[in-house]
Coordinates of C-alpha atoms and ligand atoms in Angstrom, one line a residue:
M533 CA 1.2 -5.9 17.3
S534 CA -1.5 -6.1 14.7
I535 CA -2.5 -4.1 11.6
L536 CA -5.8 -3.7 9.9
V537 CA -6.1 -3.0 6.2
V538 CA -9.2 -1.8 4.5
G539 CA -9.4 -1.8 0.7
S540 CA -10.0 -3.8 -2.4
V541 CA -9.8 -7.5 -3.0
A542 CA -10.0 -8.1 -6.7
F543 CA -9.5 -10.3 -9.7
D544 CA -7.1 -8.7 -12.1
N545 CA -6.5 -9.1 -15.9
I546 CA -3.0 -7.9 -16.5
T547 CA -0.9 -7.4 -19.7
T548 CA 2.7 -6.5 -19.6
P549 CA 5.6 -6.9 -22.0
S550 CA 6.3 -10.3 -20.3
G551 CA 2.9 -11.7 -21.0
S552 CA -0.7 -11.6 -19.8
V553 CA -2.8 -13.3 -17.1
Q554 CA -6.5 -13.4 -16.3
N555 CA -8.6 -13.4 -13.2
V556 CA -5.6 -13.5 -10.9
L557 CA -6.1 -12.6 -7.2
G558 CA -5.2 -9.0 -6.7
G559 CA -6.6 -5.8 -5.1
A560 CA -4.8 -3.3 -2.9
A561 CA -5.8 -5.0 0.4
T562 CA -4.6 -8.4 -0.9
H563 CA -1.2 -7.1 -1.9
F564 CA -0.8 -5.1 1.3
A565 CA -1.8 -7.9 3.6
L566 CA 0.5 -10.5 2.0
A567 CA 3.5 -8.2 2.2
A568 CA 2.7 -7.1 5.8
S569 CA 2.2 -10.7 6.9
Y570 CA 5.9 -11.3 7.1
F571 CA 6.2 -8.7 9.8
T572 CA 3.1 -8.7 12.0
T573 CA -0.4 -10.0 12.5
V574 CA -2.7 -8.7 9.7
R575 CA -6.5 -8.3 9.6
V576 CA -8.5 -7.4 6.5
V577 CA -11.8 -5.6 5.9
A578 CA -13.0 -5.9 2.4
V579 CA -15.9 -7.3 0.3
V580 CA -16.0 -10.1 -2.2
G581 CA -18.6 -11.9 -4.3
D582 CA -19.8 -15.5 -4.8
D583 CA -16.8 -16.1 -7.2
F584 CA -14.3 -15.7 -4.4
T585 CA -13.6 -19.3 -3.4
A586 CA -12.1 -21.0 -0.4
E587 CA -9.0 -21.5 -2.5
H588 CA -8.6 -17.7 -2.9
E589 CA -9.1 -17.2 0.8
N590 CA -6.5 -19.8 1.5
V591 CA -3.8 -17.7 -0.2
L592 CA -4.4 -15.2 2.7
K593 CA -5.0 -17.8 5.4
K594 CA -1.8 -19.6 4.6
R595 CA 0.1 -16.5 5.5
G596 CA -1.8 -16.3 8.8
I597 CA -3.9 -13.4 7.7
D598 CA -7.2 -12.9 9.6
T599 CA -10.0 -12.9 7.0
R600 CA -13.0 -12.6 9.3
G601 CA -13.5 -9.0 8.1
I602 CA -13.9 -10.1 4.4
E603 CA -17.6 -9.8 3.8
R604 CA -19.3 -12.0 1.2
A605 CA -22.0 -10.2 -0.8
P606 CA -24.2 -11.6 -3.6
G607 CA -22.7 -10.9 -7.0
K608 CA -19.3 -10.7 -8.5
T609 CA -16.0 -9.6 -6.9
F610 CA -14.4 -6.3 -8.1
R611 CA -12.5 -6.8 -11.3
W612 CA -9.7 -4.6 -12.7
G613 CA -7.9 -4.9 -16.0
G614 CA -4.6 -3.1 -16.6
S615 CA -1.8 -3.0 -19.1
Y616 CA 1.7 -1.7 -19.3
T617 CA 3.5 -0.9 -22.5
D618 CA 6.8 0.9 -22.4
N619 CA 6.4 2.6 -19.1
L620 CA 6.3 -0.1 -16.4
N621 CA 5.8 2.6 -13.8
E622 CA 2.3 3.5 -15.0
A623 CA -0.6 1.1 -15.6
K624 CA -3.2 1.9 -18.2
T625 CA -6.6 0.9 -16.8
D626 CA -8.4 -1.2 -19.4
F627 CA -11.6 -1.7 -17.3
T628 CA -12.9 -1.3 -13.8
D629 CA -15.9 -3.5 -12.9
L630 CA -16.8 -2.4 -9.4
N631 CA -19.4 -5.2 -8.9
V632 CA -19.9 -5.8 -5.1
F633 CA -17.3 -3.1 -4.4
E634 CA -19.7 -0.4 -5.5
Q635 CA -21.9 -0.8 -2.4
F636 CA -18.9 -1.4 -0.1
Q637 CA -19.6 -0.2 3.5
P638 CA -16.7 -1.4 5.6
K639 CA -17.8 -3.4 8.6
I640 CA -15.2 -3.8 11.3
P641 CA -15.6 -7.0 13.3
K642 CA -15.6 -6.4 17.1
E643 CA -12.6 -8.7 17.4
Y644 CA -10.6 -6.1 15.4
A645 CA -11.3 -3.2 17.8
D646 CA -7.9 -3.6 19.6
T647 CA -5.8 -3.3 16.4
E648 CA -2.9 -0.9 16.9
F649 CA -2.1 0.1 13.3
L650 CA -4.4 0.9 10.5
F651 CA -3.9 1.2 6.7
L652 CA -6.5 2.9 4.6
A653 CA -5.9 1.5 1.1
N654 CA -7.2 3.3 -2.0
I655 CA -11.0 3.6 -1.5
H656 CA -13.5 6.5 -1.4
P657 CA -12.1 9.0 1.1
A658 CA -15.5 9.2 2.8
L659 CA -15.1 5.5 3.6
Q660 CA -11.5 6.0 4.8
I661 CA -12.8 8.7 7.1
T662 CA -15.5 6.5 8.6
V663 CA -13.1 3.6 9.3
R664 CA -10.5 6.0 10.8
Q665 CA -13.2 7.5 13.1
E666 CA -14.4 4.0 14.2
M667 CA -10.8 2.9 14.9
N668 CA -10.1 5.8 17.1
G669 CA -7.7 4.0 19.4
V670 CA -5.0 3.2 16.8
R671 CA -1.4 4.3 17.3
L672 CA -0.7 5.1 13.7
T673 CA -2.7 5.4 10.5
G674 CA -1.3 5.1 7.0
G675 CA -3.3 6.0 3.9
D676 CA -3.2 5.8 0.2
T677 CA -5.3 7.5 -2.5
M678 CA -5.3 7.9 -6.3
N679 CA -5.8 10.5 -9.1
F680 CA -9.5 9.6 -9.4
W681 CA -10.3 10.8 -5.8
I682 CA -7.8 13.7 -6.0
N683 CA -9.8 15.1 -9.0
R684 CA -13.4 14.0 -8.0
T685 CA -13.6 14.4 -4.2
P686 CA -10.9 17.0 -3.2
Q687 CA -12.8 18.2 -0.1
Q688 CA -13.3 14.7 1.3
L689 CA -9.7 13.9 0.5
A690 CA -8.6 17.0 2.4
D691 CA -10.7 15.8 5.4
M692 CA -9.1 12.4 5.1
L693 CA -5.6 13.9 5.1
R694 CA -6.2 15.4 8.5
L695 CA -6.8 11.9 9.9
V696 CA -3.7 10.0 8.6
N697 CA -0.3 10.1 10.2
V698 CA 1.6 8.9 7.1
L699 CA 0.4 9.3 3.5
L700 CA 1.9 7.0 0.9
I701 CA 1.4 8.1 -2.7
N702 CA 3.4 8.5 -5.9
D703 CA 5.2 11.6 -7.1
T704 CA 2.6 12.6 -9.7
E705 CA -0.2 12.3 -7.1
V706 CA 1.7 14.6 -4.7
K707 CA 2.1 17.2 -7.3
M708 CA -1.6 16.9 -8.3
I709 CA -2.9 17.3 -4.7
A710 CA -0.6 20.3 -4.1
H711 CA -1.1 22.0 -7.6
E712 CA 2.7 22.4 -7.6
T713 CA 5.3 20.9 -10.0
N714 CA 8.3 21.1 -7.7
L715 CA 8.4 18.0 -5.6
P716 CA 9.8 19.3 -2.3
R717 CA 7.5 22.3 -2.4
A718 CA 4.6 20.0 -3.2
A719 CA 5.6 17.7 -0.3
Q720 CA 5.6 20.7 2.1
K721 CA 2.1 21.7 0.9
V722 CA 0.7 18.2 1.4
L723 CA 2.3 17.9 4.9
A724 CA 0.6 21.2 5.8
M725 CA -2.7 19.6 5.0
G726 CA -2.4 17.0 7.8
P727 CA 0.0 14.1 7.7
Q728 CA 3.1 14.1 9.9
A729 CA 5.0 12.2 7.3
L730 CA 4.7 11.8 3.5
V731 CA 6.1 8.8 1.7
I732 CA 6.6 9.6 -2.0
K733 CA 7.0 6.6 -4.2
H734 CA 9.1 7.0 -7.4
G735 CA 8.2 3.7 -9.1
E736 CA 11.4 1.9 -10.1
Y737 CA 13.6 4.7 -8.6
G738 CA 12.8 4.3 -5.0
A739 CA 11.0 6.4 -2.4
T740 CA 11.5 9.5 -0.3
I741 CA 10.0 10.3 3.1
F742 CA 9.4 13.9 4.1
F743 CA 8.6 14.8 7.7
R744 CA 6.6 17.6 9.1
Q745 CA 8.7 19.8 11.3
G746 CA 9.1 18.2 14.7
A747 CA 7.2 15.0 13.8
F748 CA 8.6 11.6 14.9
G749 CA 11.7 13.3 16.4
I750 CA 14.1 16.0 15.3
G751 CA 15.7 16.6 11.9
H752 CA 15.1 18.7 8.8
H753 CA 16.0 16.5 5.9
P754 CA 14.0 14.1 3.9
F755 CA 15.3 10.6 3.5
R756 CA 15.6 8.6 0.2
A757 CA 15.6 4.8 -0.1
P758 CA 16.6 3.1 -3.4
A759 CA 14.8 0.6 -5.4
L760 CA 16.5 -2.5 -6.6
P761 CA 17.3 -2.5 -10.3
I762 CA 15.6 -5.6 -11.6
E763 CA 16.4 -7.0 -15.0
E764 CA 13.0 -8.5 -15.8
V765 CA 10.0 -6.8 -14.3
Q766 CA 7.2 -9.2 -15.1
D767 CA 4.3 -7.3 -13.5
P768 CA 4.4 -4.0 -11.6
T769 CA 0.8 -4.4 -10.3
G770 CA 0.6 -4.2 -6.6
A771 CA 4.1 -2.9 -6.1
G772 CA 2.7 0.2 -4.4
D773 CA 0.5 -1.8 -2.1
S774 CA 3.2 -4.3 -1.2
F775 CA 5.5 -1.4 -0.6
A776 CA 2.9 0.0 1.9
G777 CA 2.6 -3.5 3.4
G778 CA 6.3 -3.8 4.0
F779 CA 6.5 -0.3 5.3
M780 CA 3.6 -0.4 7.7
G781 CA 4.2 -4.1 8.7
Y782 CA 7.8 -3.3 9.7
I783 CA 6.6 -0.2 11.7
A784 CA 4.0 -2.4 13.5
S785 CA 6.7 -4.9 14.4
Q786 CA 8.8 -2.3 16.3
G787 CA 8.1 -1.2 19.8
E788 CA 8.5 2.5 19.0
V789 CA 7.6 4.8 16.1
N790 CA 10.4 7.3 15.4
R791 CA 12.4 8.6 12.4
E792 CA 14.9 5.8 12.5
V793 CA 12.1 3.2 12.4
L794 CA 10.4 5.0 9.6
K795 CA 13.6 5.2 7.5
R796 CA 14.2 1.5 7.9
A797 CA 10.6 0.9 7.1
L798 CA 11.1 2.7 3.8
F799 CA 13.8 0.1 2.9
Y800 CA 11.5 -2.8 3.8
G801 CA 8.8 -1.2 1.7
G802 CA 11.2 -1.2 -1.2
V803 CA 12.2 -4.8 -0.5
M804 CA 8.6 -6.0 -0.7
G805 CA 7.8 -4.0 -3.8
S806 CA 10.9 -5.5 -5.5
F807 CA 9.7 -9.0 -4.9
T808 CA 6.2 -8.3 -6.1
V809 CA 7.3 -7.1 -9.6
E810 CA 9.3 -10.3 -10.2
R811 CA 6.2 -12.4 -11.0
F812 CA 2.6 -11.8 -12.0
G813 CA 0.0 -11.1 -9.4
T814 CA 0.7 -12.3 -5.9
D815 CA 2.8 -15.2 -7.0
R816 CA 6.1 -14.1 -5.5
V817 CA 4.9 -12.5 -2.3
Q818 CA 2.6 -15.3 -1.2
S819 CA 5.5 -17.7 -0.7
L820 CA 8.6 -15.8 0.5
S821 CA 10.5 -16.4 3.7
R822 CA 11.7 -13.9 6.3
E823 CA 15.3 -15.0 5.4
E824 CA 14.9 -14.0 1.8
I825 CA 13.4 -10.7 2.9
D826 CA 16.3 -9.9 5.2
A827 CA 18.9 -11.0 2.6
R828 CA 17.4 -8.5 0.2
F829 CA 17.3 -5.8 2.8
Q830 CA 21.1 -6.3 3.0
I831 CA 21.4 -5.8 -0.7
F832 CA 19.4 -2.6 -0.4
R833 CA 21.8 -1.3 2.2
E834 CA 24.8 -2.2 0.1
L835 CA 23.2 -0.3 -2.9
T836 CA 23.7 3.0 -1.1
H837 CA 26.4 2.4 1.5
L838 CA 29.6 4.5 1.4
E839 CA 32.7 3.8 3.4
Ligands
AMP769 P1 -0.9 -0.8 -7.3 O1 -0.3 -1.4 -8.5 O2 -0.1 -1.0 -6.1 O3 -1.3 0.6 -7.5 O4 -2.3 -1.6 -7.0 C1 -2.9 -2.4 -8.0 C2 -4.1 -3.1 -7.4 O5 -5.1 -2.2 -7.1 C3 -4.7 -4.1 -8.4 O6 -4.5 -5.4 -7.9 C4 -6.2 -3.7 -8.5 O7 -7.0 -4.8 -8.4 C5 -6.4 -2.6 -7.5 N1 -7.2 -1.5 -8.0 C6 -7.1 -1.0 -9.3 N2 -8.0 0.0 -9.4 C7 -8.6 0.2 -8.2 C8 -9.6 1.1 -7.7 N3 -10.2 2.0 -8.4 N4 -10.0 0.9 -6.4 C9 -9.4 0.0 -5.6 N5 -8.5 -0.9 -6.0 C10 -8.1 -0.8 -7.3

């Protein structure tokens, strides 16, 4: 099975209570692709500038990620600066230099046409829609968005929601889309807008999946997965995208897509997010092993297991 991610490849400047780094490889598509690469074949569609070197590309290639869809445009790669003070769950954006990302028009190589799973990372919903329509043979589409699009392009976002099977966003974003402060009610409203399942990320507290009635099998209840309490979170950047990479990657690695698979995928999402935050940038997730991932999956099970 294979999965295609469309989104940002970036250079990040990050400041956290543990220190700061400059020009580290980041971007939603990068974090997603690295995390998903432990489960399935990953293909990327993104744009970078002249400052993106073979060394940067090798970080992805070493994980077997197909980079043929990374377009090189004249100019600089997208740059993002973020800092975290007391609340490690929320980044404050210091700057966003779109650079070549401003004119991004995703181009899907023909070799990618047979991809079974699709993840639309956080980009303009109009672009997400174009990609989804072009990849009309996929088995399952996951999607992400952010407050910027929720506020600026609500109509296009609503159109995008009708085209994704699983939406993965954080709890404040769900409430913002639904104009509703109660989480389960907000979840029901967002599900009524299109997705069959909604994965709500609660930062360091885990994630909950809500299902549309009858979707992916029977059952009425949402399901919650924990997060691993980590003593030193060095850098939360990319946790959400690595979560999505673990979640979607695990689903793509299974023959079937049903509620049990989606619940286990929620655990694998948490596992990949927990690795990401242990080091700055992509440091931790670019050099893991499947054994380390499965050992941590066991810890996640034990966190919530009752005799
Ligand atoms: P996360 O912490 O999972 O929400 O993702 C952080 C990553 O998203 C960083 O590596 C940034 O480079 C990237 N990013 C930040 N702002 C944007 C944006 N407006 N559009 C696309 N990607 C972004």
